[in-house]
Amino acid sequence: MKFFPLATALAFACPFLAHNSFAEELTLRAAIDRALANNLGLRIQSLEPEIAQEAVTSQESQFDPTVFSRANLSQSDLEWENSEGRTNQTTSDSRSYALGVSKRVSSGGQLTASANQSRNDGSSFNPELGQLVGGELSERASLSLEFTQPLLRDFGRDVNLAPVRRAKSQARVADLETRNAVYDLLQNIESSYWRLSDSYQRRDLHQSNLELSEKLLEESRERERLGLSTKIDTLQAEANLAQRKEQIIRSEQSILEATDALLSLTGELDDSVDLATNVSVSQLPNNEATLDNFQIVLQNALDNNFDSDIQEEILEQLEQSRILAKNAKRPQVDLSLSSSYIGLSPESAKDSFEEAFDRRGDDWGIRLVFNLPWGQRGAKSQLRQTLHRIDQAELRLAEIKQDLLRTVRSAWRELDTSRQQLSAAKLVVALQEATFEQEQSKYEEGLSTFRILLEAQRDLDQAKLSLLDAQLATIQAEVALARVEGSTLERHSIEWNSPSSPDRN
């Protein structure tokens, strides 16, 4: 595929899809490379710039030279009787050929150069002489040059190049939309990657709690046997263990769902993937994300907002449509100038062309064409529609910029809040760990009940889950802010070396 040559090479160099599991850890960078190379949605979108560029070529081809040729042949043979009962006969043989080239120019004019040759031969039967008489052979050649220039409608470069400029704007939109798709994919792949990591860590936490619950159940049974606790304590320990097993079952399902989501984004989810496939990924980062000054983030977002760039291109396309709609209101007044060198010969076409090249004869002509639809209702209506669409597009551009401001403010606040929650969650985990250890010691010394110990364990579990929530929320907020700010490529050390080709460093 042409779109991501480097990413594709990386994907083929280190394929990672297996039927059951992934022995090696899949890094975030590797997941991004494979997504850039294989994501189906991105591969579909990556064709749009090429399609749009072909549309530009199609519009530019309207100014390419055109070679033409024509050939006509007609013959007739007629017999009739006159008033004296005599038979008359006439024959005719007419042939014409033309070869030339025409080219449209950006002013709207059409230039045509051609070489023409015609042959006429006719005769009639004289019954008195008993033979065909008359009908001298006539060969005519001409070398012609004609230029037709619209004077009102279709006049000027602005009008005639408007379709080309509009096609080029549409090509830029296709490129911007592809860039948008790349940014969205990078955001989605990173978010999906860390959600899978979060699912694994939750499963590991539940597994650790399961082992602790099994240990507490053994201790409770032993204490019951020694008469140090009641049957109720043992039942509570058994119920607690059952809850831990249920949590692990749900965690395993979450892992599989998150794995499918990641494989789908990397374009490698197909019927060969086992239903219980696992992908090993990195753990959630434990460090707090950095947060730049809001004004810096806002300025970066304004500079890198593809949606507003796309809307500005739409305004450019509508401006070209306005030029064309305004042009359609003008009357058609076309002026044609033509000039030819001609040659005649009663013998051969070659002689007639020699006469033409020697400029033995010439002719010229002027033609003026006028055409104006009555009332011009259709053209006027089209122009008004275009002007209304321009007003809509300008309002939409203002709305996009307003939405961007709101989105940046919200994303910046979200990351700021998440960072604070992460710091608080770390403190709560430290507190709950100390509390649980204290209650466990008191329980072993007979100074606390099993219920209080279970409550301390649940509080610790909840604190650890809240810490995972805070870690995931922080990194998701960081990813979202990078997307809004337009720094996603820099975040993953990706450079956009051409209009449709991002490469990894």
Short mmCIF file of N, CA, C and O in Angstrom, two decimals, residues 43-162:
data_model
loop_
_atom_site.label_atom_id
_atom_site.label_comp_id
_atom_site.label_asym_id
_atom_site.label_seq_id
_atom_site.Cartn_x
_atom_site.Cartn_y
_atom_site.Cartn_z
N ARG A 43 -7.06 2.69 5.69
CA ARG A 43 -6.73 2.29 4.32
C ARG A 43 -7.79 2.79 3.34
O ARG A 43 -7.47 3.19 2.21
N ILE A 44 -9.04 2.77 3.77
CA ILE A 44 -10.11 3.31 2.92
C ILE A 44 -9.92 4.81 2.73
O ILE A 44 -9.97 5.33 1.61
N GLN A 45 -9.68 5.52 3.84
CA GLN A 45 -9.53 6.97 3.77
C GLN A 45 -8.28 7.36 2.99
O GLN A 45 -8.27 8.39 2.31
N SER A 46 -7.23 6.54 3.07
CA SER A 46 -5.97 6.89 2.40
C SER A 46 -6.10 6.92 0.89
O SER A 46 -5.25 7.49 0.20
N LEU A 47 -7.17 6.33 0.35
CA LEU A 47 -7.39 6.38 -1.09
C LEU A 47 -8.03 7.70 -1.53
O LEU A 47 -7.98 8.04 -2.72
N GLU A 48 -8.63 8.42 -0.60
CA GLU A 48 -9.33 9.65 -0.97
C GLU A 48 -8.41 10.70 -1.57
O GLU A 48 -8.77 11.34 -2.57
N PRO A 49 -7.20 10.95 -1.02
CA PRO A 49 -6.32 11.93 -1.67
C PRO A 49 -5.96 11.55 -3.10
O PRO A 49 -5.86 12.42 -3.97
N GLU A 50 -5.76 10.26 -3.36
CA GLU A 50 -5.44 9.84 -4.71
C GLU A 50 -6.62 10.05 -5.64
O GLU A 50 -6.46 10.49 -6.79
N ILE A 51 -7.82 9.73 -5.15
CA ILE A 51 -9.02 9.96 -5.96
C ILE A 51 -9.19 11.44 -6.26
O ILE A 51 -9.49 11.84 -7.39
N ALA A 52 -9.00 12.27 -5.23
CA ALA A 52 -9.15 13.72 -5.41
C ALA A 52 -8.10 14.27 -6.37
O ALA A 52 -8.39 15.18 -7.16
N GLN A 53 -6.89 13.74 -6.31
CA GLN A 53 -5.84 14.21 -7.22
C GLN A 53 -6.18 13.84 -8.66
O GLN A 53 -5.88 14.60 -9.59
N GLU A 54 -6.78 12.69 -8.86
CA GLU A 54 -7.21 12.32 -10.21
C GLU A 54 -8.30 13.27 -10.71
O GLU A 54 -8.37 13.57 -11.91
N ALA A 55 -9.14 13.75 -9.80
CA ALA A 55 -10.15 14.73 -10.20
C ALA A 55 -9.50 16.03 -10.65
O ALA A 55 -9.98 16.70 -11.58
N VAL A 56 -8.40 16.43 -9.99
CA VAL A 56 -7.66 17.62 -10.41
C VAL A 56 -7.11 17.42 -11.82
O VAL A 56 -7.22 18.29 -12.69
N THR A 57 -6.51 16.25 -12.05
CA THR A 57 -5.98 15.95 -13.38
C THR A 57 -7.08 15.99 -14.43
O THR A 57 -6.88 16.49 -15.55
N SER A 58 -8.24 15.47 -14.07
CA SER A 58 -9.38 15.47 -15.01
C SER A 58 -9.78 16.89 -15.38
O SER A 58 -10.06 17.19 -16.55
N GLN A 59 -9.82 17.79 -14.39
CA GLN A 59 -10.18 19.18 -14.68
C GLN A 59 -9.09 19.88 -15.50
O GLN A 59 -9.39 20.64 -16.42
N GLU A 60 -7.84 19.62 -15.18
CA GLU A 60 -6.76 20.25 -15.93
C GLU A 60 -6.71 19.75 -17.37
O GLU A 60 -6.24 20.47 -18.27
N SER A 61 -7.19 18.53 -17.59
CA SER A 61 -7.16 17.97 -18.95
C SER A 61 -8.08 18.71 -19.91
O SER A 61 -7.97 18.51 -21.13
N GLN A 62 -9.00 19.54 -19.38
CA GLN A 62 -9.87 20.32 -20.26
C GLN A 62 -9.06 21.28 -21.14
O GLN A 62 -9.57 21.76 -22.16
N PHE A 63 -7.83 21.56 -20.75
CA PHE A 63 -6.98 22.48 -21.51
C PHE A 63 -5.94 21.74 -22.36
O PHE A 63 -5.05 22.36 -22.93
N ASP A 64 -6.04 20.40 -22.40
CA ASP A 64 -5.13 19.63 -23.24
C ASP A 64 -5.52 19.76 -24.71
O ASP A 64 -6.70 19.87 -25.04
N PRO A 65 -4.54 19.72 -25.63
CA PRO A 65 -4.87 19.77 -27.07
C PRO A 65 -5.67 18.54 -27.49
O PRO A 65 -5.52 17.45 -26.93
N THR A 66 -6.52 18.73 -28.49
CA THR A 66 -7.34 17.65 -29.03
C THR A 66 -7.07 17.52 -30.53
O THR A 66 -7.20 18.51 -31.27
N VAL A 67 -6.69 16.35 -30.95
CA VAL A 67 -6.49 16.08 -32.37
C VAL A 67 -7.77 15.52 -32.95
O VAL A 67 -8.40 14.64 -32.35
N PHE A 68 -8.18 16.02 -34.12
CA PHE A 68 -9.43 15.54 -34.73
C PHE A 68 -9.21 15.29 -36.22
O PHE A 68 -8.28 15.83 -36.83
N SER A 69 -10.07 14.49 -36.76
CA SER A 69 -10.06 14.23 -38.20
C SER A 69 -11.48 13.95 -38.66
O SER A 69 -12.30 13.45 -37.88
N ARG A 70 -11.74 14.28 -39.93
CA ARG A 70 -13.07 14.03 -40.51
C ARG A 70 -12.89 13.54 -41.94
O ARG A 70 -11.96 13.97 -42.65
N ALA A 71 -13.80 12.70 -42.38
CA ALA A 71 -13.80 12.22 -43.76
C ALA A 71 -15.24 12.06 -44.21
O ALA A 71 -16.05 11.45 -43.50
N ASN A 72 -15.57 12.60 -45.40
CA ASN A 72 -16.91 12.50 -45.98
C ASN A 72 -16.79 12.02 -47.42
O ASN A 72 -15.90 12.45 -48.17
N LEU A 73 -17.70 11.15 -47.82
CA LEU A 73 -17.74 10.64 -49.18
C LEU A 73 -19.19 10.53 -49.62
O LEU A 73 -20.01 9.94 -48.90
N SER A 74 -19.50 11.12 -50.78
CA SER A 74 -20.86 11.01 -51.31
C SER A 74 -20.80 10.86 -52.83
O SER A 74 -19.99 11.51 -53.50
N GLN A 75 -21.64 9.99 -53.35
CA GLN A 75 -21.74 9.75 -54.79
C GLN A 75 -23.21 9.67 -55.17
O GLN A 75 -24.03 9.20 -54.38
N SER A 76 -23.53 10.10 -56.38
CA SER A 76 -24.91 10.02 -56.87
C SER A 76 -24.91 9.73 -58.36
O SER A 76 -23.97 10.10 -59.09
N ASP A 77 -25.94 9.06 -58.81
CA ASP A 77 -26.11 8.70 -60.24
C ASP A 77 -27.59 8.78 -60.55
O ASP A 77 -28.39 8.09 -59.92
N LEU A 78 -27.97 9.66 -61.52
CA LEU A 78 -29.38 9.93 -61.79
C LEU A 78 -29.64 9.92 -63.30
O LEU A 78 -28.90 10.52 -64.09
N GLU A 79 -30.72 9.23 -63.69
CA GLU A 79 -31.17 9.20 -65.09
C GLU A 79 -32.62 9.66 -65.15
O GLU A 79 -33.41 9.31 -64.28
N TRP A 80 -32.99 10.40 -66.22
CA TRP A 80 -34.37 10.81 -66.43
C TRP A 80 -34.60 11.10 -67.90
O TRP A 80 -33.66 11.31 -68.67
N GLU A 81 -35.85 11.16 -68.33
CA GLU A 81 -36.23 11.47 -69.70
C GLU A 81 -36.74 12.89 -69.78
O GLU A 81 -37.53 13.31 -68.94
N ASN A 82 -36.29 13.60 -70.80
CA ASN A 82 -36.79 14.97 -71.00
C ASN A 82 -38.08 14.94 -71.80
O ASN A 82 -38.61 13.88 -72.14
N SER A 83 -38.58 16.15 -72.17
CA SER A 83 -39.86 16.27 -72.89
C SER A 83 -39.80 15.66 -74.28
O SER A 83 -40.84 15.29 -74.86
N GLU A 84 -38.60 15.50 -74.83
CA GLU A 84 -38.44 14.93 -76.17
C GLU A 84 -38.24 13.43 -76.12
O GLU A 84 -38.03 12.79 -77.16
N GLY A 85 -38.29 12.89 -74.95
CA GLY A 85 -38.14 11.46 -74.82
C GLY A 85 -36.71 10.99 -74.77
O GLY A 85 -36.46 9.79 -74.84
N ARG A 86 -35.80 11.94 -74.68
CA ARG A 86 -34.41 11.57 -74.61
C ARG A 86 -33.99 11.31 -73.15
O ARG A 86 -34.49 11.97 -72.23
N THR A 87 -33.05 10.44 -73.00
CA THR A 87 -32.57 10.08 -71.66
C THR A 87 -31.39 10.96 -71.28
O THR A 87 -30.42 11.09 -72.06
N ASN A 88 -31.47 11.57 -70.10
CA ASN A 88 -30.37 12.36 -69.55
C ASN A 88 -29.79 11.63 -68.34
O ASN A 88 -30.50 10.93 -67.61
N GLN A 89 -28.55 11.85 -68.12
CA GLN A 89 -27.86 11.18 -67.01
C GLN A 89 -26.87 12.15 -66.38
O GLN A 89 -26.15 12.86 -67.10
N THR A 90 -26.87 12.18 -65.03
CA THR A 90 -25.88 12.98 -64.30
C THR A 90 -25.24 12.12 -63.21
O THR A 90 -25.88 11.24 -62.63
N THR A 91 -23.99 12.37 -62.98
CA THR A 91 -23.26 11.70 -61.90
C THR A 91 -22.47 12.74 -61.12
O THR A 91 -22.11 13.80 -61.66
N SER A 92 -22.24 12.44 -59.84
CA SER A 92 -21.42 13.33 -59.02
C SER A 92 -20.61 12.50 -58.03
O SER A 92 -21.05 11.44 -57.57
N ASP A 93 -19.44 12.99 -57.75
CA ASP A 93 -18.53 12.33 -56.80
C ASP A 93 -17.92 13.43 -55.94
O ASP A 93 -17.19 14.28 -56.44
N SER A 94 -18.23 13.42 -54.64
CA SER A 94 -17.76 14.46 -53.73
C SER A 94 -17.07 13.81 -52.52
O SER A 94 -17.62 12.90 -51.89
N ARG A 95 -15.85 14.31 -52.25
CA ARG A 95 -15.10 13.77 -51.12
C ARG A 95 -14.44 14.94 -50.37
O ARG A 95 -14.01 15.92 -50.99
N SER A 96 -14.35 14.79 -49.02
CA SER A 96 -13.66 15.83 -48.23
C SER A 96 -12.97 15.18 -47.03
O SER A 96 -13.47 14.20 -46.47
N TYR A 97 -11.84 15.76 -46.69
CA TYR A 97 -11.04 15.26 -45.57
C TYR A 97 -10.55 16.46 -44.76
O TYR A 97 -10.30 17.54 -45.31
N ALA A 98 -10.41 16.24 -43.46
CA ALA A 98 -9.90 17.30 -42.58
C ALA A 98 -9.06 16.67 -41.48
O ALA A 98 -9.39 15.59 -40.97
N LEU A 99 -7.99 17.33 -41.11
CA LEU A 99 -7.12 16.90 -40.02
C LEU A 99 -6.66 18.15 -39.29
O LEU A 99 -6.20 19.11 -39.93
N GLY A 100 -6.79 18.15 -37.96
CA GLY A 100 -6.41 19.35 -37.23
C GLY A 100 -6.23 19.12 -35.75
O GLY A 100 -6.34 18.00 -35.25
N VAL A 101 -5.96 20.21 -35.06
CA VAL A 101 -5.78 20.19 -33.61
C VAL A 101 -6.45 21.42 -33.03
O VAL A 101 -6.41 22.50 -33.63
N SER A 102 -7.09 21.25 -31.87
CA SER A 102 -7.74 22.36 -31.19
C SER A 102 -7.30 22.37 -29.74
O SER A 102 -6.97 21.33 -29.16
N LYS A 103 -7.29 23.56 -29.16
CA LYS A 103 -6.87 23.71 -27.77
C LYS A 103 -7.67 24.82 -27.12
O LYS A 103 -7.83 25.90 -27.69
N ARG A 104 -8.15 24.51 -25.93
CA ARG A 104 -8.84 25.52 -25.13
C ARG A 104 -7.81 26.25 -24.29
O ARG A 104 -6.91 25.63 -23.71
N VAL A 105 -7.94 27.56 -24.18
CA VAL A 105 -7.01 28.36 -23.39
C VAL A 105 -7.73 28.91 -22.16
O VAL A 105 -8.96 28.93 -22.10
N SER A 106 -6.94 29.35 -21.18
CA SER A 106 -7.52 29.75 -19.90
C SER A 106 -8.40 30.99 -19.99
O SER A 106 -9.21 31.23 -19.10
N SER A 107 -8.27 31.78 -21.06
CA SER A 107 -9.15 32.94 -21.23
C SER A 107 -10.56 32.53 -21.64
O SER A 107 -11.47 33.36 -21.65
N GLY A 108 -10.73 31.26 -21.98
CA GLY A 108 -12.03 30.77 -22.43
C GLY A 108 -12.08 30.55 -23.92
O GLY A 108 -13.06 30.01 -24.43
N GLY A 109 -11.06 31.00 -24.63
CA GLY A 109 -11.05 30.87 -26.08
C GLY A 109 -10.73 29.47 -26.54
O GLY A 109 -10.21 28.64 -25.79
N GLN A 110 -11.04 29.23 -27.82
CA GLN A 110 -10.76 27.95 -28.46
C GLN A 110 -9.97 28.21 -29.74
O GLN A 110 -10.44 28.91 -30.64
N LEU A 111 -8.77 27.67 -29.80
CA LEU A 111 -7.91 27.85 -30.97
C LEU A 111 -7.89 26.54 -31.75
O LEU A 111 -7.61 25.47 -31.19
N THR A 112 -8.17 26.65 -33.09
CA THR A 112 -8.23 25.46 -33.95
C THR A 112 -7.40 25.69 -35.19
O THR A 112 -7.54 26.71 -35.88
N ALA A 113 -6.51 24.76 -35.48
CA ALA A 113 -5.72 24.77 -36.71
C ALA A 113 -6.02 23.48 -37.45
O ALA A 113 -6.03 22.40 -36.86
N SER A 114 -6.26 23.60 -38.78
CA SER A 114 -6.66 22.41 -39.53
C SER A 114 -6.20 22.49 -40.98
O SER A 114 -5.97 23.58 -41.51
N ALA A 115 -6.07 21.33 -41.57
CA ALA A 115 -5.80 21.19 -43.00
C ALA A 115 -6.99 20.46 -43.61
O ALA A 115 -7.39 19.39 -43.12
N ASN A 116 -7.56 21.03 -44.70
CA ASN A 116 -8.78 20.48 -45.30
C ASN A 116 -8.55 20.24 -46.79
O ASN A 116 -7.88 21.04 -47.47
N GLN A 117 -9.12 19.18 -47.28
CA GLN A 117 -9.04 18.88 -48.70
C GLN A 117 -10.39 18.34 -49.17
O GLN A 117 -11.02 17.52 -48.50
N SER A 118 -10.84 18.83 -50.33
CA SER A 118 -12.11 18.38 -50.89
C SER A 118 -11.96 18.10 -52.38
O SER A 118 -11.15 18.74 -53.08
N ARG A 119 -12.73 17.17 -52.89
CA ARG A 119 -12.68 16.76 -54.30
C ARG A 119 -14.09 16.70 -54.82
O ARG A 119 -14.95 16.06 -54.21
N ASN A 120 -14.33 17.34 -55.95
CA ASN A 120 -15.64 17.35 -56.58
C ASN A 120 -15.48 16.95 -58.05
O ASN A 120 -14.63 17.50 -58.77
N ASP A 121 -16.29 16.01 -58.49
CA ASP A 121 -16.25 15.54 -59.87
C ASP A 121 -17.68 15.21 -60.29
O ASP A 121 -18.35 14.41 -59.62
N GLY A 122 -18.15 15.81 -61.39
CA GLY A 122 -19.52 15.56 -61.85
C GLY A 122 -19.58 15.51 -63.38
O GLY A 122 -18.75 16.08 -64.10
N SER A 123 -20.55 14.82 -63.94
CA SER A 123 -20.70 14.71 -65.40
C SER A 123 -22.16 14.47 -65.75
O SER A 123 -22.95 14.05 -64.90
N SER A 124 -22.49 14.71 -67.05
CA SER A 124 -23.84 14.44 -67.55
C SER A 124 -23.74 13.76 -68.92
O SER A 124 -22.77 13.97 -69.67
N PHE A 125 -24.73 12.94 -69.29
CA PHE A 125 -24.70 12.18 -70.54
C PHE A 125 -25.38 12.97 -71.65
O PHE A 125 -26.51 13.44 -71.50
N ASN A 126 -24.65 13.12 -72.76
CA ASN A 126 -25.20 13.81 -73.95
C ASN A 126 -25.62 12.74 -74.94
O ASN A 126 -24.78 12.06 -75.54
N PRO A 127 -26.95 12.58 -75.14
CA PRO A 127 -27.41 11.50 -76.03
C PRO A 127 -27.03 11.74 -77.48
O PRO A 127 -26.89 10.79 -78.26
N GLU A 128 -26.91 13.01 -77.89
CA GLU A 128 -26.55 13.28 -79.28
C GLU A 128 -25.11 12.84 -79.55
O GLU A 128 -24.81 12.27 -80.60
N LEU A 129 -24.22 13.14 -78.55
CA LEU A 129 -22.84 12.72 -78.71
C LEU A 129 -22.62 11.28 -78.27
O LEU A 129 -21.62 10.65 -78.60
N GLY A 130 -23.56 10.80 -77.44
CA GLY A 130 -23.45 9.42 -76.96
C GLY A 130 -22.35 9.23 -75.95
O GLY A 130 -21.78 8.13 -75.86
N GLN A 131 -22.07 10.27 -75.14
CA GLN A 131 -21.02 10.16 -74.15
C GLN A 131 -21.27 11.14 -73.00
O GLN A 131 -22.10 12.05 -73.12
N LEU A 132 -20.49 10.93 -71.90
CA LEU A 132 -20.53 11.85 -70.76
C LEU A 132 -19.73 13.09 -71.09
O LEU A 132 -18.62 13.01 -71.63
N VAL A 133 -20.31 14.23 -70.75
CA VAL A 133 -19.63 15.49 -71.01
C VAL A 133 -19.60 16.32 -69.74
O VAL A 133 -20.40 16.10 -68.82
N GLY A 134 -18.71 17.34 -69.73
CA GLY A 134 -18.63 18.23 -68.57
C GLY A 134 -17.97 17.54 -67.40
O GLY A 134 -17.23 16.58 -67.54
N GLY A 135 -18.29 18.07 -66.21
CA GLY A 135 -17.80 17.44 -64.98
C GLY A 135 -16.31 17.53 -64.81
O GLY A 135 -15.64 16.52 -64.65
N GLU A 136 -15.79 18.73 -64.87
CA GLU A 136 -14.37 18.89 -64.65
C GLU A 136 -14.02 18.55 -63.19
O GLU A 136 -14.73 18.92 -62.25
N LEU A 137 -12.90 17.88 -63.01
CA LEU A 137 -12.41 17.53 -61.68
C LEU A 137 -11.91 18.78 -60.97
O LEU A 137 -11.20 19.60 -61.57
N SER A 138 -12.29 18.92 -59.72
CA SER A 138 -11.87 20.08 -58.94
C SER A 138 -11.33 19.60 -57.59
O SER A 138 -12.04 18.93 -56.82
N GLU A 139 -10.06 19.91 -57.33
CA GLU A 139 -9.42 19.60 -56.06
C GLU A 139 -9.18 20.92 -55.31
O GLU A 139 -8.59 21.85 -55.85
N ARG A 140 -9.64 20.98 -54.07
CA ARG A 140 -9.50 22.21 -53.27
C ARG A 140 -8.82 21.86 -51.94
O ARG A 140 -9.20 20.90 -51.26
N ALA A 141 -7.83 22.65 -51.53
CA ALA A 141 -7.13 22.47 -50.26
C ALA A 141 -7.12 23.78 -49.50
O ALA A 141 -7.11 24.86 -50.10
N SER A 142 -7.12 23.69 -48.19
CA SER A 142 -7.06 24.91 -47.36
C SER A 142 -6.30 24.63 -46.08
O SER A 142 -6.37 23.53 -45.52
N LEU A 143 -5.56 25.63 -45.65
CA LEU A 143 -4.87 25.62 -44.36
C LEU A 143 -5.50 26.70 -43.51
O LEU A 143 -5.37 27.89 -43.81
N SER A 144 -6.22 26.28 -42.43
CA SER A 144 -7.10 27.20 -41.71
C SER A 144 -6.65 27.38 -40.27
O SER A 144 -6.12 26.46 -39.64
N LEU A 145 -6.93 28.55 -39.76
CA LEU A 145 -6.71 28.89 -38.35
C LEU A 145 -7.91 29.67 -37.87
O LEU A 145 -8.30 30.67 -38.48
N GLU A 146 -8.53 29.19 -36.75
CA GLU A 146 -9.73 29.84 -36.24
C GLU A 146 -9.60 30.02 -34.72
O GLU A 146 -9.13 29.11 -34.02
N PHE A 147 -10.02 31.16 -34.25
CA PHE A 147 -9.99 31.44 -32.82
C PHE A 147 -11.35 31.99 -32.40
O PHE A 147 -11.83 32.99 -32.97
N THR A 148 -11.96 31.33 -31.42
CA THR A 148 -13.26 31.76 -30.89
C THR A 148 -13.07 32.18 -29.44
O THR A 148 -12.56 31.40 -28.63
N GLN A 149 -13.47 33.40 -29.12
CA GLN A 149 -13.29 33.94 -27.78
C GLN A 149 -14.61 34.45 -27.22
O GLN A 149 -15.23 35.34 -27.80
N PRO A 150 -15.07 33.85 -26.08
CA PRO A 150 -16.24 34.43 -25.40
C PRO A 150 -15.89 35.82 -24.88
O PRO A 150 -14.81 36.04 -24.32
N LEU A 151 -16.83 36.76 -25.04
CA LEU A 151 -16.59 38.13 -24.59
C LEU A 151 -17.27 38.44 -23.27
O LEU A 151 -16.84 39.35 -22.56
N LEU A 152 -18.31 37.70 -22.92
CA LEU A 152 -19.01 37.92 -21.64
C LEU A 152 -19.05 36.62 -20.84
O LEU A 152 -18.23 36.39 -19.97
N ARG A 153 -20.00 35.74 -21.14
CA ARG A 153 -20.05 34.46 -20.43
C ARG A 153 -18.85 33.60 -20.81
O ARG A 153 -18.46 33.53 -21.98
N ASP A 154 -18.24 32.97 -19.78
CA ASP A 154 -17.06 32.11 -19.96
C ASP A 154 -15.81 32.89 -20.34
O ASP A 154 -14.86 32.31 -20.89
N PHE A 155 -15.76 34.19 -20.04
CA PHE A 155 -14.58 34.97 -20.37
C PHE A 155 -13.67 35.11 -19.15
O PHE A 155 -14.13 35.38 -18.04
N GLY A 156 -12.38 34.91 -19.34
CA GLY A 156 -11.39 35.20 -18.31
C GLY A 156 -10.90 33.97 -17.55
O GLY A 156 -11.54 32.93 -17.50
N ARG A 157 -9.71 34.12 -16.96
CA ARG A 157 -9.08 33.04 -16.21
C ARG A 157 -9.86 32.68 -14.95
O ARG A 157 -9.92 31.52 -14.56
N ASP A 158 -10.44 33.68 -14.27
CA ASP A 158 -11.16 33.40 -13.03
C ASP A 158 -12.26 32.39 -13.25
O ASP A 158 -12.45 31.46 -12.44
N VAL A 159 -12.99 32.53 -14.34
CA VAL A 159 -14.12 31.64 -14.63
C VAL A 159 -13.62 30.28 -15.11
O VAL A 159 -14.05 29.23 -14.61
N ASN A 160 -12.70 30.28 -16.05
CA ASN A 160 -12.31 29.03 -16.69
C ASN A 160 -11.42 28.16 -15.82
O ASN A 160 -11.36 26.95 -16.02
N LEU A 161 -10.71 28.78 -14.87
CA LEU A 161 -9.87 27.99 -13.96
C LEU A 161 -10.59 27.67 -12.65
O LEU A 161 -10.02 26.99 -11.79
N ALA A 162 -11.82 28.16 -12.48
CA ALA A 162 -12.57 27.90 -11.24
C ALA A 162 -12.76 26.40 -10.98
O ALA A 162 -12.55 25.95 -9.85
#
